Every structure is written in structure tokens, then in C-alpha cells.
mmCIF file of N, CA and C in Angstrom:
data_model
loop_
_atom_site.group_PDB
_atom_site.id
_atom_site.type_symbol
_atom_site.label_atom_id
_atom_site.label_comp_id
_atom_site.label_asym_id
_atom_site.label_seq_id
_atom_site.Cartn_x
_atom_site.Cartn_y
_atom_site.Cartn_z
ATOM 1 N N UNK A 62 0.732 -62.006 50.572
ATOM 2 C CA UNK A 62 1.003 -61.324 49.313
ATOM 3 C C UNK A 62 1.109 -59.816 49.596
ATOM 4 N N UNK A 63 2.224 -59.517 48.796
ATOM 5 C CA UNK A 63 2.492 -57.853 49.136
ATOM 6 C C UNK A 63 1.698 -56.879 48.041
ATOM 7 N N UNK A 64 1.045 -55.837 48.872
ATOM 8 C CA UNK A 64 -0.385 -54.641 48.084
ATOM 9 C C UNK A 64 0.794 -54.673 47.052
ATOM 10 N N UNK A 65 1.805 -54.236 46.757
ATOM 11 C CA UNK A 65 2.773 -53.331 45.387
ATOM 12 C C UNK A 65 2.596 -54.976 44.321
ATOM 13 N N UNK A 66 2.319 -56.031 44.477
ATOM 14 C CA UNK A 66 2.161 -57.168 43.318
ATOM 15 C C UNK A 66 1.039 -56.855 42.655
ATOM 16 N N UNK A 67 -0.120 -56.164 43.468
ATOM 17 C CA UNK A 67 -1.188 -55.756 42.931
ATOM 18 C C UNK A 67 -1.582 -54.452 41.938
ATOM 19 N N UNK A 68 -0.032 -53.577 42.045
ATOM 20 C CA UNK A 68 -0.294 -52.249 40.918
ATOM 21 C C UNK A 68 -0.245 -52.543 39.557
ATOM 22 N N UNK A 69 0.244 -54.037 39.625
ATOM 23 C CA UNK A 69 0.041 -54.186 37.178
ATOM 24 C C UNK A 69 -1.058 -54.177 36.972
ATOM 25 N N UNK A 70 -2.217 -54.909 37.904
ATOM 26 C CA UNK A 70 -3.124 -54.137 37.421
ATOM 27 C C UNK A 70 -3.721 -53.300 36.989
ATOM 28 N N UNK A 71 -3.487 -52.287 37.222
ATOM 29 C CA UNK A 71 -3.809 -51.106 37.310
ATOM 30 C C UNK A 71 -3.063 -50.380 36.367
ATOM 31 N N UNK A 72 -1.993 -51.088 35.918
ATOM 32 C CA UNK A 72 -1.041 -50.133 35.167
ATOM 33 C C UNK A 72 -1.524 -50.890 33.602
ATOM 34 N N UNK A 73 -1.870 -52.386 33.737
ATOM 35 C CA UNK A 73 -2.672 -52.743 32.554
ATOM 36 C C UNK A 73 -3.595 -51.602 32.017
ATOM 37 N N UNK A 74 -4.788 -51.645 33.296
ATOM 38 C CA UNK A 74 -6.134 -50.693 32.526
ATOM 39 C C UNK A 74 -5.597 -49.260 31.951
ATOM 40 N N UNK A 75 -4.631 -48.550 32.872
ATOM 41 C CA UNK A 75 -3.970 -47.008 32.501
ATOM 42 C C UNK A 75 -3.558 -47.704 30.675
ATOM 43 N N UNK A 76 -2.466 -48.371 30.274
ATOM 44 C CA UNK A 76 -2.089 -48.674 29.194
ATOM 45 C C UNK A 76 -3.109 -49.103 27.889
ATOM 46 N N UNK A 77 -3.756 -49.592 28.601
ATOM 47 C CA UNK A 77 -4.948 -50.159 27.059
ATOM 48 C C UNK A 77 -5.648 -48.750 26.797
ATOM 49 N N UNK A 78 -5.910 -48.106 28.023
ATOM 50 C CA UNK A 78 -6.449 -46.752 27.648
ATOM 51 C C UNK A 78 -5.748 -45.417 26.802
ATOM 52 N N UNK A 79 -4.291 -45.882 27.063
ATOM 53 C CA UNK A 79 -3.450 -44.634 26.026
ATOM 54 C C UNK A 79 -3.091 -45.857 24.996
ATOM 55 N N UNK A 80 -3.037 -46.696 25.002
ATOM 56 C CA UNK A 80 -2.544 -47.027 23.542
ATOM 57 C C UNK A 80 -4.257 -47.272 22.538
ATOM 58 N N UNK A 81 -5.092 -47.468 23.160
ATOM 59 C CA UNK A 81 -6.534 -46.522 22.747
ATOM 60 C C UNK A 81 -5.981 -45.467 21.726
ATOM 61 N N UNK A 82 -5.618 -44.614 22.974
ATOM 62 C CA UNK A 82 -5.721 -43.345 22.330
ATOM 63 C C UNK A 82 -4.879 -42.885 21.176
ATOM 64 N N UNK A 83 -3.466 -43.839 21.407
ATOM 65 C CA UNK A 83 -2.791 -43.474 20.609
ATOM 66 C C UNK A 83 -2.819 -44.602 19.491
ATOM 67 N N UNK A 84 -3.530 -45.589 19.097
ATOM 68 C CA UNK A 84 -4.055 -45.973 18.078
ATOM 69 C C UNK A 84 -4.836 -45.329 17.005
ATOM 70 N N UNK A 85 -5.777 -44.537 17.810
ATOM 71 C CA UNK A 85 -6.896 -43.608 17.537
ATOM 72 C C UNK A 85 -6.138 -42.655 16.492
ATOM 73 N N UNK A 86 -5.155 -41.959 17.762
ATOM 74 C CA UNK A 86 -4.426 -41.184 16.609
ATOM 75 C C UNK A 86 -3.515 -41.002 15.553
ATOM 76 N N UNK A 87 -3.464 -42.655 15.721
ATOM 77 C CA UNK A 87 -2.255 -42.838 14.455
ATOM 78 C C UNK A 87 -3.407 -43.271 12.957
ATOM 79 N N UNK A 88 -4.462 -43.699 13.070
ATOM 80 C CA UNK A 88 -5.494 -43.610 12.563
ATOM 81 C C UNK A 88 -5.664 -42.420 11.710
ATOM 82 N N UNK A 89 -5.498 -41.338 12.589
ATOM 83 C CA UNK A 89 -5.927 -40.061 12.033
ATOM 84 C C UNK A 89 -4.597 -39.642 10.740
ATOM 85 N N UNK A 90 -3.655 -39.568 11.719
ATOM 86 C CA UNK A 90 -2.484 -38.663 11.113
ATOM 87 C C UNK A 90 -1.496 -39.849 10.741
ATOM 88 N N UNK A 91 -1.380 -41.310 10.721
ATOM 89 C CA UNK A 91 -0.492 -42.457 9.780
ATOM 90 C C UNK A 91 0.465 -41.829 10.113
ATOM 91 N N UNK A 92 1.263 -41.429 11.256
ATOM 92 C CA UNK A 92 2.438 -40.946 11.143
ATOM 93 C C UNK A 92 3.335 -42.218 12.321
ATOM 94 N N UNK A 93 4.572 -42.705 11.467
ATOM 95 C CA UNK A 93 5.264 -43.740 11.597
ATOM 96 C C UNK A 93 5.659 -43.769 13.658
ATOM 97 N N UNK A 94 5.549 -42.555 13.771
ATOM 98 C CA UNK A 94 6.207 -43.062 15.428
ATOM 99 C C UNK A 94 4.795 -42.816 16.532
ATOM 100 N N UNK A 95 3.770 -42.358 16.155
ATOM 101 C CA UNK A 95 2.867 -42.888 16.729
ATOM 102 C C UNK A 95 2.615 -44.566 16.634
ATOM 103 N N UNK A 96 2.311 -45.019 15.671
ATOM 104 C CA UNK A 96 1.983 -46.563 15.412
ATOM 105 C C UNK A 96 3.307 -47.155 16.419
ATOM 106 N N UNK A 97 4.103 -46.550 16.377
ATOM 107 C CA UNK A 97 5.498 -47.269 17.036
ATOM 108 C C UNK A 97 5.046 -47.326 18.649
ATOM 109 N N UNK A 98 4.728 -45.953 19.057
ATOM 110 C CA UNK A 98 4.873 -45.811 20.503
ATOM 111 C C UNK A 98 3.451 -46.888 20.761
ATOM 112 N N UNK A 99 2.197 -46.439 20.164
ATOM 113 C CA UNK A 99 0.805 -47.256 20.132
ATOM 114 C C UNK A 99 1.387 -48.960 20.179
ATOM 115 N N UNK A 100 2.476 -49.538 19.397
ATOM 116 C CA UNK A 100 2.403 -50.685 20.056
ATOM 117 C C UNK A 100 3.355 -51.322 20.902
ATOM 118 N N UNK A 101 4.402 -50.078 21.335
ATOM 119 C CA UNK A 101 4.932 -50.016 22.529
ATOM 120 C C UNK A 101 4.537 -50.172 23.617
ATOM 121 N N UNK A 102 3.214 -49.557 23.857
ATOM 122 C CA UNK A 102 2.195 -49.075 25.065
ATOM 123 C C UNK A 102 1.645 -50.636 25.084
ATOM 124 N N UNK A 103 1.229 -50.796 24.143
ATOM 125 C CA UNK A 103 0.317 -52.008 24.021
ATOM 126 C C UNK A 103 0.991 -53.445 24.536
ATOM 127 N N UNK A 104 2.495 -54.045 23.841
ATOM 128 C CA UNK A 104 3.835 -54.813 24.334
ATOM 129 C C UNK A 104 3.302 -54.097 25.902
ATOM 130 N N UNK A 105 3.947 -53.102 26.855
ATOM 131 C CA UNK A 105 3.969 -52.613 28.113
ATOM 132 C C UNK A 105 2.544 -53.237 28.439
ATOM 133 N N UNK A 106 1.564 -53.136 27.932
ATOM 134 C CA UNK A 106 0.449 -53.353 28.815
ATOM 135 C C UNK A 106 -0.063 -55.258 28.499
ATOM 136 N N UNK A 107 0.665 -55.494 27.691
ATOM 137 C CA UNK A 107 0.666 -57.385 27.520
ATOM 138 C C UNK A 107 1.313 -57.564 28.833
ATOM 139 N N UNK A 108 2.358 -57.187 29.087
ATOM 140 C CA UNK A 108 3.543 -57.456 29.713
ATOM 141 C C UNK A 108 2.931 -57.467 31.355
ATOM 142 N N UNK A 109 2.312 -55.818 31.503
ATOM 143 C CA UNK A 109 1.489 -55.512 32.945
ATOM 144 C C UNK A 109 0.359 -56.556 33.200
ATOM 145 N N UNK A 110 -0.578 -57.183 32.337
ATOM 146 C CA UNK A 110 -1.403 -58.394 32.339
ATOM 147 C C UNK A 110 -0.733 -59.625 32.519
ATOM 148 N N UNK A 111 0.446 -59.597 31.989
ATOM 149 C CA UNK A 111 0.610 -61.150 32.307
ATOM 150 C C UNK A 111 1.328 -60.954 33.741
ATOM 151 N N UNK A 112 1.920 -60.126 34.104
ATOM 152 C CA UNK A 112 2.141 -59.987 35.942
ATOM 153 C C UNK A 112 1.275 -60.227 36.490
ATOM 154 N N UNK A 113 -0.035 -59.355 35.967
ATOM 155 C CA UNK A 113 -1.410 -59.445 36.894
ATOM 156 C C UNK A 113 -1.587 -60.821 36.386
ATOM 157 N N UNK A 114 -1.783 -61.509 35.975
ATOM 158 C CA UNK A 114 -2.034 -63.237 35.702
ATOM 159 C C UNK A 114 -1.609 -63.449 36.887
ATOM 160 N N UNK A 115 -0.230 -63.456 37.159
ATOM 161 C CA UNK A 115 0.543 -64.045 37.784
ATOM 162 C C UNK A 115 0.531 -64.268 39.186
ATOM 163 N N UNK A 116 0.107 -62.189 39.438
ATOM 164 C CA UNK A 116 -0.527 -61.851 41.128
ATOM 165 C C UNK A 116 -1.946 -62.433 41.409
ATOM 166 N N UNK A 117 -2.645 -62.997 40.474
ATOM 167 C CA UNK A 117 -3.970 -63.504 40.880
ATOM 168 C C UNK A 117 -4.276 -64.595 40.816
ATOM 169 N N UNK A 118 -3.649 -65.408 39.663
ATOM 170 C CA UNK A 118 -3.404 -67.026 39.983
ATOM 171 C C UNK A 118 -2.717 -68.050 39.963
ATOM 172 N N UNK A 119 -1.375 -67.029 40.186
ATOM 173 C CA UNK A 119 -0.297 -67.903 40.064
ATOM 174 C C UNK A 119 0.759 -67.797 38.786
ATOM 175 N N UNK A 120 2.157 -68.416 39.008
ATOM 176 C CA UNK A 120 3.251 -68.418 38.128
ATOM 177 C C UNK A 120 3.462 -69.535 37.213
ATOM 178 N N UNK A 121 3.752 -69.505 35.744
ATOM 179 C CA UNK A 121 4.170 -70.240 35.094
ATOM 180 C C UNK A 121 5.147 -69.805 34.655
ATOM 181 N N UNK A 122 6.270 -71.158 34.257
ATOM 182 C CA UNK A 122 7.810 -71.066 32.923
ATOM 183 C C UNK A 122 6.647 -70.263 31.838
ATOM 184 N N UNK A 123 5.836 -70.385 31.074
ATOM 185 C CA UNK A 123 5.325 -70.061 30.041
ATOM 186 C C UNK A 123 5.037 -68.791 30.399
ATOM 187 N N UNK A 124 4.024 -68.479 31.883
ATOM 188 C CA UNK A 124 3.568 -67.006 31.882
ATOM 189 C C UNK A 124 4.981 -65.835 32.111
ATOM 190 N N UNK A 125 6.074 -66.311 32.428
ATOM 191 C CA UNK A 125 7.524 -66.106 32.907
ATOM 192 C C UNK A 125 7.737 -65.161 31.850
ATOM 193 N N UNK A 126 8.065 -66.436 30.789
ATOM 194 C CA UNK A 126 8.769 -66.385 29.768
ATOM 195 C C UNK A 126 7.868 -65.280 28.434
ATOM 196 N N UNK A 127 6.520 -65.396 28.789
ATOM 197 C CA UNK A 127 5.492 -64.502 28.028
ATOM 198 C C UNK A 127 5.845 -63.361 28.160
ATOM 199 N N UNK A 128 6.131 -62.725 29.866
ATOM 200 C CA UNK A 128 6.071 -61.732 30.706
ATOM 201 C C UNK A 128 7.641 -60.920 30.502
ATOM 202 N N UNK A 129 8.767 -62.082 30.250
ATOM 203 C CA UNK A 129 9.868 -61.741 29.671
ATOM 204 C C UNK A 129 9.926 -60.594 28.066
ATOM 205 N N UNK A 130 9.028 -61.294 27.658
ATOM 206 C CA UNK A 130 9.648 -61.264 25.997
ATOM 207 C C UNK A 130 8.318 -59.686 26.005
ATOM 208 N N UNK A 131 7.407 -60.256 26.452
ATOM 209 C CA UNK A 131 6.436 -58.570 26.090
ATOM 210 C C UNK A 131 6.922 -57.465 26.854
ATOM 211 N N UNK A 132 7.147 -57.814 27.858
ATOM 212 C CA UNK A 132 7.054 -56.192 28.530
ATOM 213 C C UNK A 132 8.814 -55.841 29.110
ATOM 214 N N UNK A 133 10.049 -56.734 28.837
ATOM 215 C CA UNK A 133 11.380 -56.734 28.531
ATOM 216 C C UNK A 133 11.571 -55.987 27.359
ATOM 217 N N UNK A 134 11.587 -57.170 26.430
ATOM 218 C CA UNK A 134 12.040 -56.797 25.161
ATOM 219 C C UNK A 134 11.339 -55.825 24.227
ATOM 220 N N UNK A 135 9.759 -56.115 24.706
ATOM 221 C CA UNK A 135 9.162 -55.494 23.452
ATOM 222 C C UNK A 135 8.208 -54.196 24.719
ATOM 223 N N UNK A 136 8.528 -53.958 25.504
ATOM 224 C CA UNK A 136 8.055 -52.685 26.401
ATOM 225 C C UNK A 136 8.656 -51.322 25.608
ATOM 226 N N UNK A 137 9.889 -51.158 25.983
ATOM 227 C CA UNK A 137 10.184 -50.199 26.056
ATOM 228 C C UNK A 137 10.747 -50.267 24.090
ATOM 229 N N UNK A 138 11.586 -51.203 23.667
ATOM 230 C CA UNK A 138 11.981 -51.109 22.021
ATOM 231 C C UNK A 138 11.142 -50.553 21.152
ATOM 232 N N UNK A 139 9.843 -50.688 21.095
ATOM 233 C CA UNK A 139 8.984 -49.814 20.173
ATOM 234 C C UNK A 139 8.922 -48.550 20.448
ATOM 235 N N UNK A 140 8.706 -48.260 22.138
ATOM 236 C CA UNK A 140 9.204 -46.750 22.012
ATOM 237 C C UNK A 140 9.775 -45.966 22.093
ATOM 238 N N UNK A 141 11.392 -46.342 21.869
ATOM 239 C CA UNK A 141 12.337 -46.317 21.444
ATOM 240 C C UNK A 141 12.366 -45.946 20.353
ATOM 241 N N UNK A 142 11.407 -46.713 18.940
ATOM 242 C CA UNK A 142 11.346 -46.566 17.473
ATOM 243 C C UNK A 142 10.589 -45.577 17.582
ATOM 244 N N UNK A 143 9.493 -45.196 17.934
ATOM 245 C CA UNK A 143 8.566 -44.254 17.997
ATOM 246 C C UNK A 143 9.501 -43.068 18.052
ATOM 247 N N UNK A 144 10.138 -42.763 19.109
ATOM 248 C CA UNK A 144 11.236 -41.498 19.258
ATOM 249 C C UNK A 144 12.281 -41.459 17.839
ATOM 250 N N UNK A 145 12.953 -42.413 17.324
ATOM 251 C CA UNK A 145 13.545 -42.521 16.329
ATOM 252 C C UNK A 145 12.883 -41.922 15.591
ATOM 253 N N UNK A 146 11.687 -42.744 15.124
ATOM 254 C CA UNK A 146 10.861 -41.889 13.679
ATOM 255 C C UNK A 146 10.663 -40.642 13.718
ATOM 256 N N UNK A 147 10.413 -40.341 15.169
ATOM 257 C CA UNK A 147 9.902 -38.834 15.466
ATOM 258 C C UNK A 147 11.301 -37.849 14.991
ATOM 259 N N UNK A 148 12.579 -38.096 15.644
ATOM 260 C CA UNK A 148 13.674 -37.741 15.551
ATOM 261 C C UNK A 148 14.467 -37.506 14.503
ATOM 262 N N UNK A 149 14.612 -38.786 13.545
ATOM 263 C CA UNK A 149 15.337 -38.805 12.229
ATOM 264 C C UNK A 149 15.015 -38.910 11.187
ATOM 265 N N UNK A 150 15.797 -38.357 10.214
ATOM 266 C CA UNK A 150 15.007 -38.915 8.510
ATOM 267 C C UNK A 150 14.728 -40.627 8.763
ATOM 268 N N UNK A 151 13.467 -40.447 8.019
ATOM 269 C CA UNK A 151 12.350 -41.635 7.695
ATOM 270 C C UNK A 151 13.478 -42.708 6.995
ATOM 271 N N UNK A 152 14.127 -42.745 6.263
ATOM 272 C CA UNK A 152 15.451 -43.763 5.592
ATOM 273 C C UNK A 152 16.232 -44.320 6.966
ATOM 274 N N UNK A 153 16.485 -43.053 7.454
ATOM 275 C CA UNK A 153 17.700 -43.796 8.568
ATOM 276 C C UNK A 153 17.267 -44.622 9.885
ATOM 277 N N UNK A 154 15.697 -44.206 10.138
ATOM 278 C CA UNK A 154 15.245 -45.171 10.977
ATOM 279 C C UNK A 154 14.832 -46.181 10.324
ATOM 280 N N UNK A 155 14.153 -46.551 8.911
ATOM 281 C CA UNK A 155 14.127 -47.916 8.319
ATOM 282 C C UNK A 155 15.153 -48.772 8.631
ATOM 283 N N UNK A 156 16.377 -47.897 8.386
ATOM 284 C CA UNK A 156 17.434 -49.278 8.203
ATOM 285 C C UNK A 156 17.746 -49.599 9.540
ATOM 286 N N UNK A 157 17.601 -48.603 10.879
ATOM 287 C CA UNK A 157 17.936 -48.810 12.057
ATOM 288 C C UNK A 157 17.094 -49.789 12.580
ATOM 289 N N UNK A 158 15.647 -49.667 12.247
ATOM 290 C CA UNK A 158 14.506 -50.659 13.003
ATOM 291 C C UNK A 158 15.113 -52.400 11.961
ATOM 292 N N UNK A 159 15.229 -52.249 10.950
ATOM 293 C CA UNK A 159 15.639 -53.671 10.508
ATOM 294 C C UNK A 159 16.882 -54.200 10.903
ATOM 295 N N UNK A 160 17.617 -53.263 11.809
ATOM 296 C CA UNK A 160 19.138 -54.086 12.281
ATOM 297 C C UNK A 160 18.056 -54.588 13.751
ATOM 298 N N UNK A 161 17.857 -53.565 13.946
ATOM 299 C CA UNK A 161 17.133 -53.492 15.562
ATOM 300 C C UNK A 161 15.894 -54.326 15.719
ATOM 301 N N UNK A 162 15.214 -54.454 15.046
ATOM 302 C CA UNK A 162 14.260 -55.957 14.669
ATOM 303 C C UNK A 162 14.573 -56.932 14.603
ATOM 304 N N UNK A 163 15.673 -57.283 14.161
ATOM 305 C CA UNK A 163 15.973 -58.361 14.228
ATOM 306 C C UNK A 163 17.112 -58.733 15.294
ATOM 307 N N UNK A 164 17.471 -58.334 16.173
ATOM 308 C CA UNK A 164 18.006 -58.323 17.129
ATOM 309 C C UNK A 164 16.698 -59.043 18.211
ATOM 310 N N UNK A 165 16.033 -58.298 17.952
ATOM 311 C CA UNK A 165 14.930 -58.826 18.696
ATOM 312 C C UNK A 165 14.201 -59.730 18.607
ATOM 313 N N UNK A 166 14.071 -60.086 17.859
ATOM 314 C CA UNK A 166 13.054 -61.251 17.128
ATOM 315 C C UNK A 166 14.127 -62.398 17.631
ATOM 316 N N UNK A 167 15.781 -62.436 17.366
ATOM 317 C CA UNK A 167 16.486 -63.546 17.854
ATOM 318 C C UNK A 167 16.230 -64.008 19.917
ATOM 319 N N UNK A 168 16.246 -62.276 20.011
ATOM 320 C CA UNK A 168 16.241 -62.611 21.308
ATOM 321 C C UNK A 168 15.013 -62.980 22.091
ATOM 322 N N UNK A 169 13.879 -63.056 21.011
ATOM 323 C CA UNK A 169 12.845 -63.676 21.339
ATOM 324 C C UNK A 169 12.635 -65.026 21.377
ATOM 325 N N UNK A 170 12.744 -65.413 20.755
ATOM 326 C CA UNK A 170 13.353 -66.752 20.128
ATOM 327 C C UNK A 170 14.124 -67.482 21.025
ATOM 328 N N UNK A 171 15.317 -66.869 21.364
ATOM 329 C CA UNK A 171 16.233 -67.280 22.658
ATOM 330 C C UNK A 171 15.870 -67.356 23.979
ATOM 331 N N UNK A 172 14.497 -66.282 24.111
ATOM 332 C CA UNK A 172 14.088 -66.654 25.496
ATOM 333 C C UNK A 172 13.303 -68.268 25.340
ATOM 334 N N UNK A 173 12.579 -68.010 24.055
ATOM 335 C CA UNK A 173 11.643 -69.029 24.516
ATOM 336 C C UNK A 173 12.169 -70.805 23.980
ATOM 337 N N UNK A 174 13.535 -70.414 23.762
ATOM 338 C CA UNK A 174 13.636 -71.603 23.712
ATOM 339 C C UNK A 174 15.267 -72.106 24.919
ATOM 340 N N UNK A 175 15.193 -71.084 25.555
ATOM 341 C CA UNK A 175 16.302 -70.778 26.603
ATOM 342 C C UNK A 175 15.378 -71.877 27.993
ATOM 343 N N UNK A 176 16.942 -73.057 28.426
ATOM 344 C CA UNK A 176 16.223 -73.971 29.649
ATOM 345 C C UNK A 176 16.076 -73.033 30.926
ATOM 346 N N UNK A 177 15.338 -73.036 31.323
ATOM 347 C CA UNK A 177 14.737 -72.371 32.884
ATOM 348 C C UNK A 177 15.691 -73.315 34.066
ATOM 349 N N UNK A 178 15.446 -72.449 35.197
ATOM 350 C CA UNK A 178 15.637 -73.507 36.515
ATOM 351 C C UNK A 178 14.400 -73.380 37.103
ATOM 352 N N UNK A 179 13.688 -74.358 37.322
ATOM 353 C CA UNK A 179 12.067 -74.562 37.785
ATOM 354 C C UNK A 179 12.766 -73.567 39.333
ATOM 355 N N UNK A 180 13.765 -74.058 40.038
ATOM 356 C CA UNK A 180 13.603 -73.256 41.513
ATOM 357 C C UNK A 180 13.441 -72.016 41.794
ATOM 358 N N UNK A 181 14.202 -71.283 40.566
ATOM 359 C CA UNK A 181 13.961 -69.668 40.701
ATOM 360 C C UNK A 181 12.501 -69.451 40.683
ATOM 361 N N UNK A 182 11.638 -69.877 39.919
ATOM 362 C CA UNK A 182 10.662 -69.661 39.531
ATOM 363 C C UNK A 182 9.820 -68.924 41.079
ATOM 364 N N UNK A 183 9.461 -67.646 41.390
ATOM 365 C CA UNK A 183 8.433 -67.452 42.219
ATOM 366 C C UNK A 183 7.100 -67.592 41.908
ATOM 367 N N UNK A 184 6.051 -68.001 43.005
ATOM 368 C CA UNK A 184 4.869 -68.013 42.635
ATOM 369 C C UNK A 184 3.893 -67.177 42.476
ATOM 370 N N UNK A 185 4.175 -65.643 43.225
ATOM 371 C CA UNK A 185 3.755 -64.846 43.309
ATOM 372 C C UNK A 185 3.843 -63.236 42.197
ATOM 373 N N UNK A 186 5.359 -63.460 41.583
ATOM 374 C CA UNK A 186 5.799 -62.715 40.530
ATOM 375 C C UNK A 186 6.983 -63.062 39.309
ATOM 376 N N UNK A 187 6.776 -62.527 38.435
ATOM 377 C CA UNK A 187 7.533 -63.035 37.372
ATOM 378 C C UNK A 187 8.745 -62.387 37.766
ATOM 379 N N UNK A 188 10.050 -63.185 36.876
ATOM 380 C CA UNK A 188 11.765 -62.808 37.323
ATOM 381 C C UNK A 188 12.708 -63.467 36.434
ATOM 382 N N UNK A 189 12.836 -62.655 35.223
ATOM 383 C CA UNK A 189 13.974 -63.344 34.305
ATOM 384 C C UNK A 189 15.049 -64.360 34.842
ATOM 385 N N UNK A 190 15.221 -64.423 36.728
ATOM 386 C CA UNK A 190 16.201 -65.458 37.145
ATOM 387 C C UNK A 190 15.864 -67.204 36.540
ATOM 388 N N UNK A 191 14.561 -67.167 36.532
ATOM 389 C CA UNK A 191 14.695 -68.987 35.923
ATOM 390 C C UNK A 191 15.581 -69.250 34.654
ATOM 391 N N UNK A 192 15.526 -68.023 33.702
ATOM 392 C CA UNK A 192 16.354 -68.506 32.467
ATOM 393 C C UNK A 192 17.904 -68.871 32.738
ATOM 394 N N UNK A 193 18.419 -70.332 32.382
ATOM 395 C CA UNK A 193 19.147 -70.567 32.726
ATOM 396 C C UNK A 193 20.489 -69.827 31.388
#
């Protein structure tokens, strides 16, 4: 097993600790693109755990396909919205996150009901190649 399978770890604990923080502070100040980026961070750090699952006991279609949809789709898209809210009138990112939500939600959906090829599957790290 190669040391670099072993940094999601690590990038898990870094993430639970800023989306901590930035929970904390959306708490304080309710302002729409904190909560966004806070569960951006949070998606990113599902995503870094289920790798580390993966580097410590192994690969599943399910942990794959988990590892797909959190830290793919839903990693970086929330903070994406987070920058939006920050960026534009509050109206024009509503209607943008409900085209853009639901884009996602299909393509969630599509992973997990999308047939795999068991051979791609590695045992050691996750790899969108099984989705057939």
C-alpha cells in the first residue's frame, strides 16, 4: 500500500475541524454562504472518510459509489453556492441553487442507481471507473 492512500485521513480530521468552525460561524452571523461553504467542507470531509474507509479496510460498489456522490458531486457544489451567495443578489442565487440542485440530486440518483463493472473496482482506493 502506497503512504499518499493514507493522506484522507488526515484531510478528514483538517475538514471536520473547519467546517466546526465554520458552522460555529454561521451560527453567529446566519449568513447564506457560510452555511453553504460549512456544508461543502463537511460533503469534502464525508467524501475524505469514506477513502479513509477504504485505505484501511477495504473497497466496496457501495463505499465507491458513497465516495462518488459526497466528495464528487457534493465536495466542491456547495462551495461553489457559498461563493454565489457571497457574490450575487440573494434572488439570483435562489433561483440558480434550484436549477443547480436539482441537477444534482438527479445525478445522485444516477450514480446510485448506475450498473458498476465489479473489475474496475480497486481494493485499495475509490475510482468513478466501475460506473458503467
Amino acid at each position: 500500500m502506497n503512504t499518499i492512500h493514507y493522506v484522507p485521513i488526515l484531510t478528514t480530521i483538517l475538514s471536520a475541524a473547519f467546517a466546526y468552525s465554520l458552522y460555529r460561524r454561521w451560527t453567529i452571523r446566519h449568513a447564506p454562504h457560510l452555511w453553504w461553504w460549512a456544508f461543502g467542507i463537511t460533503t469534502y470531509g464525508i467524501g475524505t472518510a469514506v477513502e479513509s474507509t477504504i485505505t484501511l479496510f477495504g473497497n466496496t460498489i457501495f463505499l465507491t459509489k458513497l465516495w462518488y456522490i459526497s466528495g464528487a458531486l457534493l465536495g466542491g457544489y456547495p462551495l461553489a453556492q457559498g461563493s454565489l451567495y457571497l457574490s450575487w443578489p440573494r434572488k439570483m442565487a435562489n433561483v440558480l441553487t434550484v436549477i443547480s440542485l436539482t441537477f444534482v440530486i438527479v445525478a445522485s440518483v444516477l450514480v446510485v442507481l448506475s450498473p458498476v463493472d465489479v473489475a474496475a473496482l480497486e481494493v485499495t482506493r475509490p475510482s468513478g471507473a466501475i460506473l458503467a
